[in-house]
PDB file of C-alpha atoms and ligand atoms in Angstrom:
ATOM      1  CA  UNK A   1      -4.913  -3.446   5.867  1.00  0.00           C
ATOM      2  CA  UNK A   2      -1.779  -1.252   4.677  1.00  0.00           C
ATOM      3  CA  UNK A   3      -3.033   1.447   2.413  1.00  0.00           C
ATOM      4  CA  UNK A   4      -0.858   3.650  -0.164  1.00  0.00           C
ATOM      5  CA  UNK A   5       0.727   6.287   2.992  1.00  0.00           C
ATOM      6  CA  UNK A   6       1.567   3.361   5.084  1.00  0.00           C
ATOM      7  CA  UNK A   7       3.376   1.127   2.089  1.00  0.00           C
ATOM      8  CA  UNK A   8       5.065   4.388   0.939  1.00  0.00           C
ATOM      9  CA  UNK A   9       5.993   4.387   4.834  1.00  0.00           C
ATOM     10  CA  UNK A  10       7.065   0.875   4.846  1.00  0.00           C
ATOM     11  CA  UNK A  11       9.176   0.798   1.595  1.00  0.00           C
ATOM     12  CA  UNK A  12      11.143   4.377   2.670  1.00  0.00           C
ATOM     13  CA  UNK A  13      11.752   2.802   5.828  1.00  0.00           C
ATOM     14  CA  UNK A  14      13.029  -0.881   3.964  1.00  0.00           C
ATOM     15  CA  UNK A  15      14.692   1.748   1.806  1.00  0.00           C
ATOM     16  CA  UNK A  16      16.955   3.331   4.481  1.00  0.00           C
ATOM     17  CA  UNK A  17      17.415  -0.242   6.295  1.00  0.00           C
ATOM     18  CA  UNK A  18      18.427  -2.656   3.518  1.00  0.00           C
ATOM     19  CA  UNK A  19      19.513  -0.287   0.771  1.00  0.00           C
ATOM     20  CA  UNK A  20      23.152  -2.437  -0.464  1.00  0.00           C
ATOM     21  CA  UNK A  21      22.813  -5.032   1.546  1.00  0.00           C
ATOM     22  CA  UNK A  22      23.193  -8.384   0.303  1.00  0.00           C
ATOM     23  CA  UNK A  23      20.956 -11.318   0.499  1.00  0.00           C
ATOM     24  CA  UNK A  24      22.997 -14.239   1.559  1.00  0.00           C
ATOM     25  CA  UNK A  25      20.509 -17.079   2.035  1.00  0.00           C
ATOM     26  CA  UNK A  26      16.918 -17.753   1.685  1.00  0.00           C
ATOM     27  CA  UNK A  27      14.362 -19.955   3.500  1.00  0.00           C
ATOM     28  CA  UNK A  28      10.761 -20.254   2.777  1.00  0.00           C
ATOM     29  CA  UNK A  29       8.241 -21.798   4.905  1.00  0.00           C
ATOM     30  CA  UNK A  30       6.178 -24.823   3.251  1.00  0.00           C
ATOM     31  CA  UNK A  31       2.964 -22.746   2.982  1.00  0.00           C
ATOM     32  CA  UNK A  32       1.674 -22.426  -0.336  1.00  0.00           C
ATOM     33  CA  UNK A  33      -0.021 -19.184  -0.332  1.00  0.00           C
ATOM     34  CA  UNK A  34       2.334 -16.583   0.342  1.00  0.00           C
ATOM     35  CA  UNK A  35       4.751 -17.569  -3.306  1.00  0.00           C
ATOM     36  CA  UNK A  36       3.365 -16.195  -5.970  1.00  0.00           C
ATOM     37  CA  UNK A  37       6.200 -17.733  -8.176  1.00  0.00           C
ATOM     38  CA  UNK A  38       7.818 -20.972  -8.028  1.00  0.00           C
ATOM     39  CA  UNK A  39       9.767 -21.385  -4.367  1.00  0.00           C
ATOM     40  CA  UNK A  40      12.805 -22.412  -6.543  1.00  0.00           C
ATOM     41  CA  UNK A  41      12.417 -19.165  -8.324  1.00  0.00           C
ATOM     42  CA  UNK A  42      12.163 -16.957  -5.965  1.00  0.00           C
ATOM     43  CA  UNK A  43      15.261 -18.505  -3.702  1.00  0.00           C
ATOM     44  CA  UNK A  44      17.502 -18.528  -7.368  1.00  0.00           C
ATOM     45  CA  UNK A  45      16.473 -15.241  -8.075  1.00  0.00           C
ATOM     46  CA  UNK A  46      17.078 -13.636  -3.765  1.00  0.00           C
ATOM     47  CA  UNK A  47      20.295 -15.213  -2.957  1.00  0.00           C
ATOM     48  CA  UNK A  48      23.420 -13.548  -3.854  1.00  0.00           C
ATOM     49  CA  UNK A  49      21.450 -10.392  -5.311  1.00  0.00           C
ATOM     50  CA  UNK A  50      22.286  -6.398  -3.610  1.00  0.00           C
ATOM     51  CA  UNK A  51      19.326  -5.150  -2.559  1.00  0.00           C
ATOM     52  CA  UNK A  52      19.798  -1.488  -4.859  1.00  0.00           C
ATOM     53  CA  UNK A  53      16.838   0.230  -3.679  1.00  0.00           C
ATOM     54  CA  UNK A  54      13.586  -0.502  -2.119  1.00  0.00           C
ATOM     55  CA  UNK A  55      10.135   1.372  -3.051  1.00  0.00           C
ATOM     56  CA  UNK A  56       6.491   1.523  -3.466  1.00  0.00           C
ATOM     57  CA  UNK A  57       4.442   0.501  -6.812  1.00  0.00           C
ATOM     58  CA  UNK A  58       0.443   1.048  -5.806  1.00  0.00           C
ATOM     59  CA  UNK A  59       0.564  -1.224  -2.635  1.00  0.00           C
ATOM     60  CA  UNK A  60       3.319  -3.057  -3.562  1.00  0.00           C
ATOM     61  CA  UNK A  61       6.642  -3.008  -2.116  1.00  0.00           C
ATOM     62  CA  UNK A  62       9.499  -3.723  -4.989  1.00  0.00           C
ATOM     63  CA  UNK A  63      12.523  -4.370  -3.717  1.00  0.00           C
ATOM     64  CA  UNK A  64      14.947  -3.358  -6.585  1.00  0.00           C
ATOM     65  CA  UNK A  65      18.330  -6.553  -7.235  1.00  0.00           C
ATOM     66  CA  UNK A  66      21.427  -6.295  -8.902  1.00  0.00           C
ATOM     67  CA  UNK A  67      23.869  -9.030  -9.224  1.00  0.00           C
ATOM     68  CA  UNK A  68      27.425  -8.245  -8.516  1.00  0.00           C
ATOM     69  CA  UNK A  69      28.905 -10.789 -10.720  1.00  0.00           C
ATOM     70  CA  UNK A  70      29.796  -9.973 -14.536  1.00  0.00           C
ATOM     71  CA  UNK A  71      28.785 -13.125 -15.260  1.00  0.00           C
ATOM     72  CA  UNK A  72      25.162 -13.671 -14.050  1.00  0.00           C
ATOM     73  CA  UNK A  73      22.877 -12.600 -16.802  1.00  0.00           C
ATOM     74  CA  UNK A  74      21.672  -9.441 -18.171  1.00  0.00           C
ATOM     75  CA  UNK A  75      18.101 -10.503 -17.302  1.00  0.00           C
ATOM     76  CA  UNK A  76      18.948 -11.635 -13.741  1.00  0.00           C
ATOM     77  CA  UNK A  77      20.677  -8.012 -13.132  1.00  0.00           C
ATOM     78  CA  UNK A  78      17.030  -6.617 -13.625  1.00  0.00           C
ATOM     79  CA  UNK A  79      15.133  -8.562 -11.662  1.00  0.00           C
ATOM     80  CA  UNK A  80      12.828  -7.629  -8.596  1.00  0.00           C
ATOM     81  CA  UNK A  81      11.072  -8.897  -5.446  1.00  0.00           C
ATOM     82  CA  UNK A  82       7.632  -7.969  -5.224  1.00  0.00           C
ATOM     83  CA  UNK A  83       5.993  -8.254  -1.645  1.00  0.00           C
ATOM     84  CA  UNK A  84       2.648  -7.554  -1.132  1.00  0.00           C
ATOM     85  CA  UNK A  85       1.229  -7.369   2.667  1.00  0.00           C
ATOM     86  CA  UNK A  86      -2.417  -8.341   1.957  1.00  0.00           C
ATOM     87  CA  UNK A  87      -4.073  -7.724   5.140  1.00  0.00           C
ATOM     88  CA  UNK A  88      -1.529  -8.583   8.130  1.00  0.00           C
ATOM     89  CA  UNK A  89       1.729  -9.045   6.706  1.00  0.00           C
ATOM     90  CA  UNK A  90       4.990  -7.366   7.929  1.00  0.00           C
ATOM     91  CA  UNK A  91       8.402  -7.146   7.079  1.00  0.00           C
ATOM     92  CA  UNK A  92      10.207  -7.580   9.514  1.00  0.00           C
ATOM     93  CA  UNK A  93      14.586  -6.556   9.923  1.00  0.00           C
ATOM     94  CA  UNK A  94      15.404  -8.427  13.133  1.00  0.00           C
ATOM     95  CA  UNK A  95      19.380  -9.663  14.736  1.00  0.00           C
ATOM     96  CA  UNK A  96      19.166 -13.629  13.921  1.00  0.00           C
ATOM     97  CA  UNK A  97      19.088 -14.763  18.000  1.00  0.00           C
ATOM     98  CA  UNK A  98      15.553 -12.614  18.375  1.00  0.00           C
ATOM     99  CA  UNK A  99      12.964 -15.591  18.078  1.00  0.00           C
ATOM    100  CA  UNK A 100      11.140 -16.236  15.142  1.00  0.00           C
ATOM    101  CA  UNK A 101       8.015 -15.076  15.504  1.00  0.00           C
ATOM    102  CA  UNK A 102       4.728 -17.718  14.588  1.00  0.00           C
ATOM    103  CA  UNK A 103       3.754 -17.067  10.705  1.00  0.00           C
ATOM    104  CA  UNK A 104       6.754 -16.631   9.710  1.00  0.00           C
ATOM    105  CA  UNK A 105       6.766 -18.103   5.550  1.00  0.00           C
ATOM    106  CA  UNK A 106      10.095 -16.273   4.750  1.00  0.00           C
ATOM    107  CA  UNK A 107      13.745 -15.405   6.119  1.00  0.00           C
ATOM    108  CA  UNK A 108      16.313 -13.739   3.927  1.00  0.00           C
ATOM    109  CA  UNK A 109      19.835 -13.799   5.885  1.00  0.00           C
ATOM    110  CA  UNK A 110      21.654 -10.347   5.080  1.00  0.00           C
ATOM    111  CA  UNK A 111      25.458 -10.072   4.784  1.00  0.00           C
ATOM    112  CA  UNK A 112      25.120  -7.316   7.185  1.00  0.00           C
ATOM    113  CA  UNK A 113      24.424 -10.395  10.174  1.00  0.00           C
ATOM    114  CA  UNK A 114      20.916  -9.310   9.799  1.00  0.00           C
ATOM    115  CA  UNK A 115      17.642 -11.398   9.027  1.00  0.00           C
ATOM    116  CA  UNK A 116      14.642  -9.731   6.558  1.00  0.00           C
ATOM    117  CA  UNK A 117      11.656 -11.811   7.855  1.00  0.00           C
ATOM    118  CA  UNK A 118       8.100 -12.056   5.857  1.00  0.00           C
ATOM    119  CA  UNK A 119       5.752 -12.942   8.927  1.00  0.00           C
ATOM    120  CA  UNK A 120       1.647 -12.959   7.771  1.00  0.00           C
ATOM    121  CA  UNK A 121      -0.864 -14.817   9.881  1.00  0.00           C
ATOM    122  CA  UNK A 122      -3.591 -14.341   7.875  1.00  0.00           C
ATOM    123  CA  UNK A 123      -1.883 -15.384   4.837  1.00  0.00           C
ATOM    124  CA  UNK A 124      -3.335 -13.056   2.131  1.00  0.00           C
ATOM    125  CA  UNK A 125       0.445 -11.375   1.835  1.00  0.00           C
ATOM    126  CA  UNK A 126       1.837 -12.510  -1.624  1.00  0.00           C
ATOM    127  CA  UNK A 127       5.596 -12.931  -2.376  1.00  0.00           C
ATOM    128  CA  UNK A 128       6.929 -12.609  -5.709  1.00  0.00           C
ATOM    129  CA  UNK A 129      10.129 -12.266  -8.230  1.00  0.00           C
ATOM    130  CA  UNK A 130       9.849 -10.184 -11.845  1.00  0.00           C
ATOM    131  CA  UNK A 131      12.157 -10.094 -14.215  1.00  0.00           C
ATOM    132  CA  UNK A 132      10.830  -6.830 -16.024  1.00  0.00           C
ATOM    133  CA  UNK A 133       9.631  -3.904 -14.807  1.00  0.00           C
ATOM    134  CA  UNK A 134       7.007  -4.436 -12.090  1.00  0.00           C
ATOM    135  CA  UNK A 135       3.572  -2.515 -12.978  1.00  0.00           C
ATOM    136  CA  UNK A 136       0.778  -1.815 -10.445  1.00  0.00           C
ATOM    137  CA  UNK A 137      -3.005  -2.732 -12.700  1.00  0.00           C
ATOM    138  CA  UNK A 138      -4.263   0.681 -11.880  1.00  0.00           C
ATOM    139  CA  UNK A 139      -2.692   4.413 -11.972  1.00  0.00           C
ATOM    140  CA  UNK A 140      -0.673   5.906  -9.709  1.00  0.00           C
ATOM    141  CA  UNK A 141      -2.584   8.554  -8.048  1.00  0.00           C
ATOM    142  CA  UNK A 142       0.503  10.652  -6.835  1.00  0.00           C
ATOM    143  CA  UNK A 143       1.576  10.769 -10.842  1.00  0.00           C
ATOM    144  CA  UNK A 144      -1.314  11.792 -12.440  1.00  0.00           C
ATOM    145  CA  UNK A 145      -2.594  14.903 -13.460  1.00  0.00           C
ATOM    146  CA  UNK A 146      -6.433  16.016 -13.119  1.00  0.00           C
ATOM    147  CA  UNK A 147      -7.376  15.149 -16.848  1.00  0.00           C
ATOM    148  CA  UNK A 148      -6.405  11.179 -16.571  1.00  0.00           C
ATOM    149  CA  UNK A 149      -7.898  10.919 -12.934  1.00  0.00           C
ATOM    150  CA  UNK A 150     -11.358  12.896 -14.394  1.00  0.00           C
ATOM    151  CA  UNK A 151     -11.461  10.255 -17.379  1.00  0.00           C
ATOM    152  CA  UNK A 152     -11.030   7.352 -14.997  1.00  0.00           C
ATOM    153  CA  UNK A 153     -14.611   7.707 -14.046  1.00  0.00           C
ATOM    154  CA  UNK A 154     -16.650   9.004 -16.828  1.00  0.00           C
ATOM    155  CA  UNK A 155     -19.490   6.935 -17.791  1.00  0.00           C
ATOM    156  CA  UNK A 156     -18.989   4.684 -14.934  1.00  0.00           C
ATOM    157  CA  UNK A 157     -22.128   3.787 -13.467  1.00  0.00           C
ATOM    158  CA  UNK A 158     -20.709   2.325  -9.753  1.00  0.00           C
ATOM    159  CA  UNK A 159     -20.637   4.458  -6.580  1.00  0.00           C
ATOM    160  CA  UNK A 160     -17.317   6.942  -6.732  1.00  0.00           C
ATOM    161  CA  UNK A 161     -16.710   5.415  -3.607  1.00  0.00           C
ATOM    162  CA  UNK A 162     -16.096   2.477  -5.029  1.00  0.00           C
ATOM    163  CA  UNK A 163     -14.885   3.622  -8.135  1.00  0.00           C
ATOM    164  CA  UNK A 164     -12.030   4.974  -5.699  1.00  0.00           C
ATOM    165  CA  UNK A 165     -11.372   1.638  -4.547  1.00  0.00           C
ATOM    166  CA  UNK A 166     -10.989  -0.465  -7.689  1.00  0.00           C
ATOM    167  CA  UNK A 167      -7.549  -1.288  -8.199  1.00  0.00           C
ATOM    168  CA  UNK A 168      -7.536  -1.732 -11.962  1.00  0.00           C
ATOM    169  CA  UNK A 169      -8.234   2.169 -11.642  1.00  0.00           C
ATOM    170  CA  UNK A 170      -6.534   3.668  -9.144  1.00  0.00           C
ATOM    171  CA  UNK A 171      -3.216   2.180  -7.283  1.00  0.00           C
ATOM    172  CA  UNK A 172      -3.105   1.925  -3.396  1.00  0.00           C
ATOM    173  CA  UNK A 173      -6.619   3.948  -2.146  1.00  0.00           C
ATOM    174  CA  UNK A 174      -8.613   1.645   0.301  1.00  0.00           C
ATOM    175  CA  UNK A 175     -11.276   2.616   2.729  1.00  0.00           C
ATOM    176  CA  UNK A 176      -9.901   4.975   4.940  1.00  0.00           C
ATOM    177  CA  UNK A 177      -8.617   7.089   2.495  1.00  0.00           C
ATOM    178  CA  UNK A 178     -11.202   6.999   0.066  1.00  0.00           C
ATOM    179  CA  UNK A 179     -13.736   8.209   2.755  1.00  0.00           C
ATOM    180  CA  UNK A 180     -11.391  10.945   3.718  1.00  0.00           C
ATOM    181  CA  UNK A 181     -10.755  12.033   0.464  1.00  0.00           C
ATOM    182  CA  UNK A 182     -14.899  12.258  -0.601  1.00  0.00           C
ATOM    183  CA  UNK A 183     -15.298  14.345   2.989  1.00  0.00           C
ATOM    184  CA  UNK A 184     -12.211  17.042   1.945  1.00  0.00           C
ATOM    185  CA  UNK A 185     -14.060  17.237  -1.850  1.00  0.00           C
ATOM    186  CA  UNK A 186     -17.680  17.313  -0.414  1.00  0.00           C
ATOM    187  CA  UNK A 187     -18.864  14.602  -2.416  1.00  0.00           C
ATOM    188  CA  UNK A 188     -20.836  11.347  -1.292  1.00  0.00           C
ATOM    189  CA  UNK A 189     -19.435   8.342  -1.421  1.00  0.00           C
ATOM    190  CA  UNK A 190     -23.055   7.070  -2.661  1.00  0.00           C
ATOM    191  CA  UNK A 191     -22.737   8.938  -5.622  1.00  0.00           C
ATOM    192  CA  UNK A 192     -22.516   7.559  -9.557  1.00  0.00           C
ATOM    193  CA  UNK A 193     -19.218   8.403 -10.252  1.00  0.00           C
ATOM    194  CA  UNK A 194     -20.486   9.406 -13.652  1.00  0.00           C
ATOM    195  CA  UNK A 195     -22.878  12.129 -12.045  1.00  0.00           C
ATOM    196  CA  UNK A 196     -19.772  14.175 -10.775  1.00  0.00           C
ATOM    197  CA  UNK A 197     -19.260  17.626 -12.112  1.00  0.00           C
ATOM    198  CA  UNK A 198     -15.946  18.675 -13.434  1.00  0.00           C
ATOM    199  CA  UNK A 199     -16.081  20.664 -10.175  1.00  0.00           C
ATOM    200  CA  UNK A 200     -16.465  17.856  -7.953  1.00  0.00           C
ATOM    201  CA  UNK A 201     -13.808  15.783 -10.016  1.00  0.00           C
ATOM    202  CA  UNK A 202     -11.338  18.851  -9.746  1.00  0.00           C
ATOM    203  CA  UNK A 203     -12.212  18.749  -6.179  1.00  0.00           C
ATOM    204  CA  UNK A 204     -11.664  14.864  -5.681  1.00  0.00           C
ATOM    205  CA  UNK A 205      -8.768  15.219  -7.538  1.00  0.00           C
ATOM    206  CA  UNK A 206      -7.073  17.741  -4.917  1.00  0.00           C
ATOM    207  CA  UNK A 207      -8.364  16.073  -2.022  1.00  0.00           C
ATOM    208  CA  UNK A 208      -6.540  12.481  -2.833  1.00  0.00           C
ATOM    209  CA  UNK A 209      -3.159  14.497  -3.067  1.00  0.00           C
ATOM    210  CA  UNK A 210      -3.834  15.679  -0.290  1.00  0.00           C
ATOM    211  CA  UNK A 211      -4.300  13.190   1.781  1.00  0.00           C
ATOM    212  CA  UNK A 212      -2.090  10.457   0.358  1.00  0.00           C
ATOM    213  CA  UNK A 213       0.792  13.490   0.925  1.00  0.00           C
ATOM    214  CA  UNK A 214      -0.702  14.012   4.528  1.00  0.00           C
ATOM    215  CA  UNK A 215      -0.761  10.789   5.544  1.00  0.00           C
ATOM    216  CA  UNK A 216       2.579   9.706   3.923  1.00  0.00           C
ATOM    217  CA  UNK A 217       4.187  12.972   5.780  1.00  0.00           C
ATOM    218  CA  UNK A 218       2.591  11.648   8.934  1.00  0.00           C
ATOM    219  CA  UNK A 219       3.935   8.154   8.513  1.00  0.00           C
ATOM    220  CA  UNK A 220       7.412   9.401   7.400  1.00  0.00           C
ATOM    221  CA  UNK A 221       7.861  11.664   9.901  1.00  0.00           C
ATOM    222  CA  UNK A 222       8.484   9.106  12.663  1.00  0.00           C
ATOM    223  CA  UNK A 223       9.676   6.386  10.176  1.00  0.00           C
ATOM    224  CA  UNK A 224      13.366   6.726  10.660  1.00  0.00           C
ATOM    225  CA  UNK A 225      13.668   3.880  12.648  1.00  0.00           C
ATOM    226  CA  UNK A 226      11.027   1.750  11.039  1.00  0.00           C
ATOM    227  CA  UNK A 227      11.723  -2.329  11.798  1.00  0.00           C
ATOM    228  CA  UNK A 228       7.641  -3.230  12.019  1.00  0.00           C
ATOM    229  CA  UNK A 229       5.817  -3.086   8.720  1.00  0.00           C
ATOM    230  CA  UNK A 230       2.727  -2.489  10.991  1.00  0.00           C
ATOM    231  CA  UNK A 231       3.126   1.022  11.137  1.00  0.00           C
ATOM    232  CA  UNK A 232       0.804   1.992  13.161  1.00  0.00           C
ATOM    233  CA  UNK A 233       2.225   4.551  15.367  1.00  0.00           C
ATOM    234  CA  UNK A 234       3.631   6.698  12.708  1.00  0.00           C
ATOM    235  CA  UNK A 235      -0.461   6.984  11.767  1.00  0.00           C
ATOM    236  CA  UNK A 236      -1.701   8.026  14.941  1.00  0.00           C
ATOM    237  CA  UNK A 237      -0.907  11.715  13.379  1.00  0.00           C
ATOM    238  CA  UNK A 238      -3.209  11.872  10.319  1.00  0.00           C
ATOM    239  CA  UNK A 239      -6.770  12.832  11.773  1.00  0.00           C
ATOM    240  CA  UNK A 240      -9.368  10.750  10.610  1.00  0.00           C
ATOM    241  CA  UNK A 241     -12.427  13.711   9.862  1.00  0.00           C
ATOM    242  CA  UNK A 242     -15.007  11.115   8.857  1.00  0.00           C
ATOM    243  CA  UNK A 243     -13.507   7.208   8.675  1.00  0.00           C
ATOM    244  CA  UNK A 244     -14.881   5.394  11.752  1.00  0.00           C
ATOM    245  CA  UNK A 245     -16.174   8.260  13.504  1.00  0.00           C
ATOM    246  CA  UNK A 246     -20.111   6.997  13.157  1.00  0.00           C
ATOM    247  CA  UNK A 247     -22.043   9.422  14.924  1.00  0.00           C
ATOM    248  CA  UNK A 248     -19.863  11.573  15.919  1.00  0.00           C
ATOM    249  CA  UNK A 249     -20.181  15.285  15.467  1.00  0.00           C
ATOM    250  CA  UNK A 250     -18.451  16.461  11.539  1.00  0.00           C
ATOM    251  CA  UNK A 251     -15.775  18.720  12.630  1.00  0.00           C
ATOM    252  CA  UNK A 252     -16.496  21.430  10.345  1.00  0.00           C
ATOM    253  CA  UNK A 253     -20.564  21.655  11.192  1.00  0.00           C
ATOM    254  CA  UNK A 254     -21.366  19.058  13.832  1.00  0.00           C
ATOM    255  CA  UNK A 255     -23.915  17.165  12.473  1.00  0.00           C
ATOM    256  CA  UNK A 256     -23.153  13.629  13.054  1.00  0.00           C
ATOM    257  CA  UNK A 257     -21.322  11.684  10.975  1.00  0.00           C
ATOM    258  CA  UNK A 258     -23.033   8.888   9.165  1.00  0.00           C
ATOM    259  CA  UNK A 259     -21.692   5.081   8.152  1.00  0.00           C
ATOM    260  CA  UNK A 260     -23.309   3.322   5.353  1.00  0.00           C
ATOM    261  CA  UNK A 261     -23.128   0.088   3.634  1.00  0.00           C
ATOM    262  CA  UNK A 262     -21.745  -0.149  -0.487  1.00  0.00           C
ATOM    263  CA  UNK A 263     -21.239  -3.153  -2.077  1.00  0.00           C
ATOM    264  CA  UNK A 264     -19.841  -4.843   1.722  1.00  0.00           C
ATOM    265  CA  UNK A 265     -17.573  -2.155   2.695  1.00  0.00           C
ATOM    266  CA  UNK A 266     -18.308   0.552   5.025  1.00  0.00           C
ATOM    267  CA  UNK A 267     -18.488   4.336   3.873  1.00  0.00           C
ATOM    268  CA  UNK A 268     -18.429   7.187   6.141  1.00  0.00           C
ATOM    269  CA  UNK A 269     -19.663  10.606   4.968  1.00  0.00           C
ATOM    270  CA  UNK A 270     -21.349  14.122   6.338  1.00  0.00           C
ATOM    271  CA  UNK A 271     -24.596  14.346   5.456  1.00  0.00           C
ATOM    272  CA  UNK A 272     -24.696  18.055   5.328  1.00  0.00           C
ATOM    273  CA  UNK A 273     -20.937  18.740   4.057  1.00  0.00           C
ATOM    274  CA  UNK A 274     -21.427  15.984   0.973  1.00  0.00           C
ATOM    275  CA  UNK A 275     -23.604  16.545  -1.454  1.00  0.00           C
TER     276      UNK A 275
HETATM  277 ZN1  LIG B   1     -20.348  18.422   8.067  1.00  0.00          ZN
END
């Protein structure tokens, strides 16, 4: 599942594709699940529009319309196509005689002759169109300073690790980062997220920066080219220390690295290094 680094990835690559291009047409597929607003909606609301930018909210992608014409409305000039990968979607900018690949629930022709194509087997990718400002539930952990991320978890009586991963908290950390991020603070991911010190929070703090700007540099350094929202070889880059690396040595003092279970989702962590 795309995390934070690889939808910042993803929407700076959209970003340099499709920036002023114009939608042309629109076809959805008849599966429910990917529109999260009325097919008529979003198709009213794509065609026509210039794509003006293309970015990442949390782990959304927001692709950013503006109508040419004087004489659409104001509140049409604002709006905004919100895609959301879930857990296999991709985004795909392909010439219109490559094949359409199985899965595919969306095709936007571009002006520029090319096709923007929504392909998501597993169907948990969401498609949407706003008309305001598009907010992400939780904060944005690259925009906050140390004082709102340290109040985020007082009195909260659920693992950190978890507390990490709630959405309505924080935008865009998932597993792999989350894990990473406890290893760099020293902190285990078993811990009330209440019990941390203002230390430990100052430490957590840093460490998410860190990595989300890590793994974001790693992704965006071979991104420039970027047509598959899979991403995965601009990742290969950012070292995991501890995420699936189960008994494996740590690599600052070798003892081996341990995987536990909280609340379904595996957590990897240094027994000796996290305290
Ligand atoms: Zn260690």
């Amino acid at each position: 599942m795309p995390e934070l680094p690889e939808v910042e990835t993803i929407a700076r690559g959209l970003a340099q594709n499709l920036t002023g291009d114009v939608i042309e047409s629109v076809w959805l597929g008849n599966k429910p699940e990917p529109l999260k607003s009325p097919p008529g909606e979003i198709v009213g609301t794509l065609e026509q529009a210039r794509i003006a930018g293309v970015r990442r909210v949390g782990k959304h992608i927001v692709v950013d319309l503006s109508r040419r014409s004087p004489v659409a409305s104001r509140r049409k000039k604002r709006a905004q196509w919100i895609v959301h990968l879930g857990m296999t979607g991709r985004l795909l900018i392909a010439q219109p005689d490559i094949a359409v690949p199985k899965h595919t629930h969306a095709i936007l022709r571009l002006r520029s002759g090319r096709e923007l194509r929504f392909v998501d087997p597993r169907r948990f990718g969401r498609l949407a169109v706003v008309r305001h400002s598009f907010q992400a539930p939780g904060s944005e952990p690259l925009d906050m300073g140390v004082e709102s991320f340290a109040v985020l978890f007082r009195r909260r009586k659920t693992p950190i690790k978890s507390a990490l991963l709630n959405q309505s908290l924080l935008s865009g950390i998932g597993n792999i980062y989350a894990d990473e991020s406890l290893f760099r603070a020293g902190v285990r991911p078993r811990r009330r997220a209440a019990s941390l010190t203002r230390a430990e929070l100052q430490r957590l703090y840093g460490a998410v920066q860190e990595v989300l700007r890590e793994a974001i540099a790693a992704g965006g350094s071979s991104v420039s080219d970027y047509v598959d929202a899979n991403g995965d070889a601009g990742f290969f880059q950012f070292q995991h220390r501890v995420y699936g690396r189960e008994g494996e040595p740590c690599l600052v003092c070798r003892t081996p690295v341990k995987r536990i279970v909280i609340a379904g989702r595996s957590a990897h962590y240094c027994p000796k290094c996290q305290k």
